[in-house]
C-alpha cells in the first residue's frame, strides 16, 4: 500500500511556485478524494470527486493570496501524485477532502500546474479581499467569491514552470 500514489491538489501562490524547483512546495494541507468525501458524494464518480477536491484547493488558494500582499492575484493549484504513506488524515468531517502533508511536495511529484489567466485577476483580487467574510456567511462577499469561481484555471505541464512564472509576473 505504501507504493500507491494519491492525486492531491495543493493550494498555492505564484511565489510558492517560484520556490518549487529548489525547495518543493511547502504546504501543510492539500485536498484529495478521501474516504469521507466518497461517503458524502456517494453518487459521484471519480472525476466528479476529483473536481470537488480541486475546486476546494482553488478556494483555499484565495486565502493564501489574501495573506500574501506581494503575490499576483491568481489562484494556483498544483496537482501532484504522492505516496499514500506521505499523507496524514485530514479533519475527518463527513465530506471533507482535506489531507495533511508530511513534507514539502517535491517537484518530481508534480503532475500539472493550474493558474488563473490574466483576465481573471480583477475578480480574483476582489474575491481574495472578501474570502474570510464569505466563509463567515456574508452573502455579498459570497457573491464576489462565486464570481471568481466562474474562471477556469489554465492547465500547465510542469516543464512550462519557467515560462508560466514569467507570464504571471507580467514579463511575457
C-alpha positions as a Markdown table, in Angstrom:
| # | Residue | x | y | z |
|---|---|---|---|---|
| 1 | Unk | 0.0 | 0.0 | 0.0 |
| 2 | Unk | 2.9 | 2.4 | 0.5 |
| 3 | Unk | 3.5 | 2.2 | -3.2 |
| 4 | Unk | 0.0 | 3.5 | -4.0 |
| 5 | Unk | 0.0 | 7.1 | -5.4 |
| 6 | Unk | -2.7 | 9.5 | -4.4 |
| 7 | Unk | -3.5 | 12.6 | -6.5 |
| 8 | Unk | -3.5 | 15.6 | -4.3 |
| 9 | Unk | -4.5 | 19.2 | -5.1 |
| 10 | Unk | -2.3 | 21.7 | -3.3 |
| 11 | Unk | -3.4 | 25.3 | -3.0 |
| 12 | Unk | -0.5 | 27.7 | -3.7 |
| 13 | Unk | 0.5 | 31.2 | -4.8 |
| 14 | Unk | 2.8 | 32.3 | -7.6 |
| 15 | Unk | 5.7 | 33.0 | -5.2 |
| 16 | Unk | 5.3 | 29.4 | -3.8 |
| 17 | Unk | 5.6 | 28.1 | -7.4 |
| 18 | Unk | 8.9 | 30.1 | -7.8 |
| 19 | Unk | 10.4 | 28.1 | -4.9 |
| 20 | Unk | 9.1 | 24.7 | -6.2 |
| 21 | Unk | 12.1 | 23.6 | -8.2 |
| 22 | Unk | 14.7 | 24.1 | -5.5 |
| 23 | Unk | 12.7 | 23.6 | -2.2 |
| 24 | Unk | 9.5 | 21.8 | -3.2 |
| 25 | Unk | 6.0 | 23.1 | -2.5 |
| 26 | Unk | 5.8 | 23.8 | 1.2 |
| 27 | Unk | 2.2 | 23.3 | 2.4 |
| 28 | Unk | 0.6 | 21.8 | 5.4 |
| 29 | Unk | -2.6 | 20.6 | 3.7 |
| 30 | Unk | -3.9 | 19.6 | 0.4 |
| 31 | Unk | -7.2 | 18.2 | -1.0 |
| 32 | Unk | -7.8 | 14.7 | -2.4 |
| 33 | Unk | -10.5 | 12.2 | -2.9 |
| 34 | Unk | -10.8 | 10.9 | 0.7 |
| 35 | Unk | -13.0 | 8.2 | 2.2 |
| 36 | Unk | -15.1 | 10.9 | 3.8 |
| 37 | Unk | -15.5 | 12.7 | 0.5 |
| 38 | Unk | -16.6 | 9.5 | -1.2 |
| 39 | Unk | -19.1 | 8.8 | 1.5 |
| 40 | Unk | -20.6 | 12.2 | 1.3 |
| 41 | Unk | -20.8 | 12.2 | -2.5 |
| 42 | Unk | -21.9 | 8.6 | -2.9 |
| 43 | Unk | -23.4 | 9.2 | -6.3 |
| 44 | Unk | -20.3 | 11.0 | -7.7 |
| 45 | Unk | -17.9 | 9.2 | -10.0 |
| 46 | Unk | -14.1 | 9.5 | -9.6 |
| 47 | Unk | -13.9 | 12.5 | -12.0 |
| 48 | Unk | -16.6 | 14.4 | -10.1 |
| 49 | Unk | -14.9 | 13.7 | -6.8 |
| 50 | Unk | -11.6 | 14.9 | -8.1 |
| 51 | Unk | -13.3 | 18.1 | -9.4 |
| 52 | Unk | -14.7 | 18.8 | -5.9 |
| 53 | Unk | -11.2 | 18.3 | -4.3 |
| 54 | Unk | -9.7 | 20.5 | -7.0 |
| 55 | Unk | -12.3 | 23.3 | -6.5 |
| 56 | Unk | -11.7 | 23.3 | -2.8 |
| 57 | Unk | -8.0 | 23.7 | -3.3 |
| 58 | Unk | -8.7 | 26.7 | -5.6 |
| 59 | Unk | -10.9 | 28.2 | -2.8 |
| 60 | Unk | -8.1 | 27.7 | -0.3 |
| 61 | Unk | -5.7 | 29.5 | -2.7 |
| 62 | Unk | -7.8 | 32.6 | -2.3 |
| 63 | Unk | -7.0 | 32.7 | 1.4 |
| 64 | Unk | -3.3 | 32.2 | 0.6 |
| 65 | Unk | -3.4 | 35.2 | -1.8 |
| 66 | Unk | -5.2 | 37.3 | 0.8 |
| 67 | Unk | -2.3 | 36.7 | 3.3 |
| 68 | Unk | 0.4 | 37.4 | 0.8 |
| 69 | Unk | 0.1 | 41.0 | -0.4 |
| 70 | Unk | 3.0 | 40.6 | -2.8 |
| 71 | Unk | 1.5 | 37.6 | -4.6 |
| 72 | Unk | 0.0 | 38.1 | -8.0 |
| 73 | Unk | -3.8 | 37.8 | -7.8 |
| 74 | Unk | -4.0 | 34.4 | -9.5 |
| 75 | Unk | -5.2 | 31.3 | -7.8 |
| 76 | Unk | -2.7 | 28.4 | -8.1 |
| 77 | Unk | -3.5 | 24.7 | -7.7 |
| 78 | Unk | -0.7 | 22.1 | -8.0 |
| 79 | Unk | -1.8 | 18.6 | -8.9 |
| 80 | Unk | 0.7 | 16.1 | -7.5 |
| 81 | Unk | 1.0 | 12.3 | -7.1 |
| 82 | Unk | 2.2 | 11.4 | -3.6 |
| 83 | Unk | 2.7 | 8.1 | -1.9 |
| 84 | Unk | -0.3 | 7.3 | 0.4 |
| 85 | Unk | 2.1 | 7.0 | 3.2 |
| 86 | Unk | 3.1 | 10.6 | 2.8 |
| 87 | Unk | -0.4 | 11.8 | 3.6 |
| 88 | Unk | -2.0 | 12.2 | 7.0 |
| 89 | Unk | -5.7 | 12.2 | 7.7 |
| 90 | Unk | -7.5 | 15.4 | 7.4 |
| 91 | Unk | -10.2 | 16.7 | 9.7 |
| 92 | Unk | -12.3 | 13.6 | 9.3 |
| 93 | Unk | -15.5 | 15.5 | 8.8 |
| 94 | Unk | -18.1 | 13.9 | 6.5 |
| 95 | Unk | -17.5 | 15.3 | 3.0 |
| 96 | Unk | -14.0 | 16.6 | 3.8 |
| 97 | Unk | -11.3 | 16.4 | 1.1 |
| 98 | Unk | -8.5 | 17.7 | 3.4 |
| 99 | Unk | -5.3 | 15.7 | 3.8 |
| 100 | Unk | -2.3 | 16.6 | 5.8 |
| 101 | Unk | 1.1 | 16.7 | 4.0 |
| 102 | Unk | 4.0 | 15.2 | 5.9 |
| 103 | Unk | 6.6 | 17.1 | 4.0 |
| 104 | Unk | 7.1 | 19.6 | 1.1 |
| 105 | Unk | 5.8 | 18.3 | -2.2 |
| 106 | Unk | 8.8 | 17.6 | -4.4 |
| 107 | Unk | 8.9 | 19.0 | -7.9 |
| 108 | Unk | 9.2 | 15.4 | -9.3 |
| 109 | Unk | 5.8 | 14.6 | -7.9 |
| 110 | Unk | 4.0 | 17.5 | -9.8 |
| 111 | Unk | 1.7 | 16.2 | -12.5 |
| 112 | Unk | 0.2 | 19.6 | -13.5 |
| 113 | Unk | 0.0 | 23.3 | -12.5 |
| 114 | Unk | -3.2 | 25.2 | -12.7 |
| 115 | Unk | -3.2 | 29.0 | -12.6 |
| 116 | Unk | -5.7 | 31.8 | -13.3 |
| 117 | Unk | -5.3 | 33.6 | -16.6 |
| 118 | Unk | -4.7 | 37.3 | -16.7 |
| 119 | Unk | -8.4 | 38.1 | -17.4 |
| 120 | Unk | -9.3 | 36.6 | -14.0 |
| 121 | Unk | -7.0 | 38.9 | -12.0 |
| 122 | Unk | -9.6 | 41.6 | -11.1 |
| 123 | Unk | -12.2 | 39.1 | -10.0 |
| 124 | Unk | -9.6 | 37.1 | -8.0 |
| 125 | Unk | -8.3 | 40.2 | -6.3 |
| 126 | Unk | -11.8 | 41.2 | -5.3 |
| 127 | Unk | -12.6 | 37.7 | -4.0 |
| 128 | Unk | -9.3 | 37.5 | -2.1 |
| 129 | Unk | -10.3 | 40.7 | -0.3 |
| 130 | Unk | -13.6 | 39.2 | 1.0 |
| 131 | Unk | -13.0 | 35.5 | 1.2 |
| 132 | Unk | -12.9 | 35.5 | 5.0 |
| 133 | Unk | -16.2 | 37.3 | 5.2 |
| 134 | Unk | -17.7 | 34.9 | 2.6 |
| 135 | Unk | -16.6 | 31.9 | 4.8 |
| 136 | Unk | -18.3 | 33.7 | 7.8 |
| 137 | Unk | -21.6 | 33.7 | 5.9 |
| 138 | Unk | -21.7 | 37.2 | 4.3 |
| 139 | Unk | -23.9 | 36.8 | 1.2 |
| 140 | Unk | -22.4 | 39.8 | -0.6 |
| 141 | Unk | -18.9 | 38.5 | -0.1 |
| 142 | Unk | -20.0 | 35.0 | -1.2 |
| 143 | Unk | -21.4 | 36.6 | -4.4 |
| 144 | Unk | -17.9 | 38.1 | -5.1 |
| 145 | Unk | -16.2 | 34.8 | -4.4 |
| 146 | Unk | -18.6 | 33.0 | -6.6 |
| 147 | Unk | -17.7 | 35.4 | -9.4 |
| 148 | Unk | -14.1 | 34.4 | -9.1 |
| 149 | Unk | -15.0 | 30.7 | -9.3 |
| 150 | Unk | -16.6 | 31.4 | -12.7 |
| 151 | Unk | -13.0 | 31.5 | -14.0 |
| 152 | Unk | -11.5 | 28.1 | -15.0 |
| 153 | Unk | -7.8 | 27.7 | -14.1 |
| 154 | Unk | -5.5 | 27.2 | -17.0 |
| 155 | Unk | -3.5 | 24.0 | -17.2 |
| 156 | Unk | 0.3 | 23.9 | -17.5 |
| 157 | Unk | 2.7 | 21.0 | -17.8 |
| 158 | Unk | 5.4 | 21.1 | -15.1 |
| 159 | Unk | 8.0 | 21.6 | -17.8 |
| 160 | Unk | 6.4 | 25.0 | -18.5 |
| 161 | Unk | 7.0 | 26.4 | -15.0 |
| 162 | Unk | 9.6 | 29.0 | -16.0 |
| 163 | Unk | 7.5 | 30.5 | -18.8 |
| 164 | Unk | 4.5 | 30.4 | -16.5 |
| 165 | Unk | 6.3 | 32.3 | -13.8 |
| 166 | Unk | 7.4 | 34.9 | -16.4 |
| 167 | Unk | 3.9 | 35.3 | -17.7 |
| 168 | Unk | 2.4 | 35.6 | -14.1 |
| 169 | Unk | 4.9 | 38.3 | -13.3 |
| 170 | Unk | 3.9 | 40.2 | -16.4 |
| 171 | Unk | 7.2 | 39.6 | -18.3 |
| 172 | Unk | 5.7 | 37.8 | -21.3 |
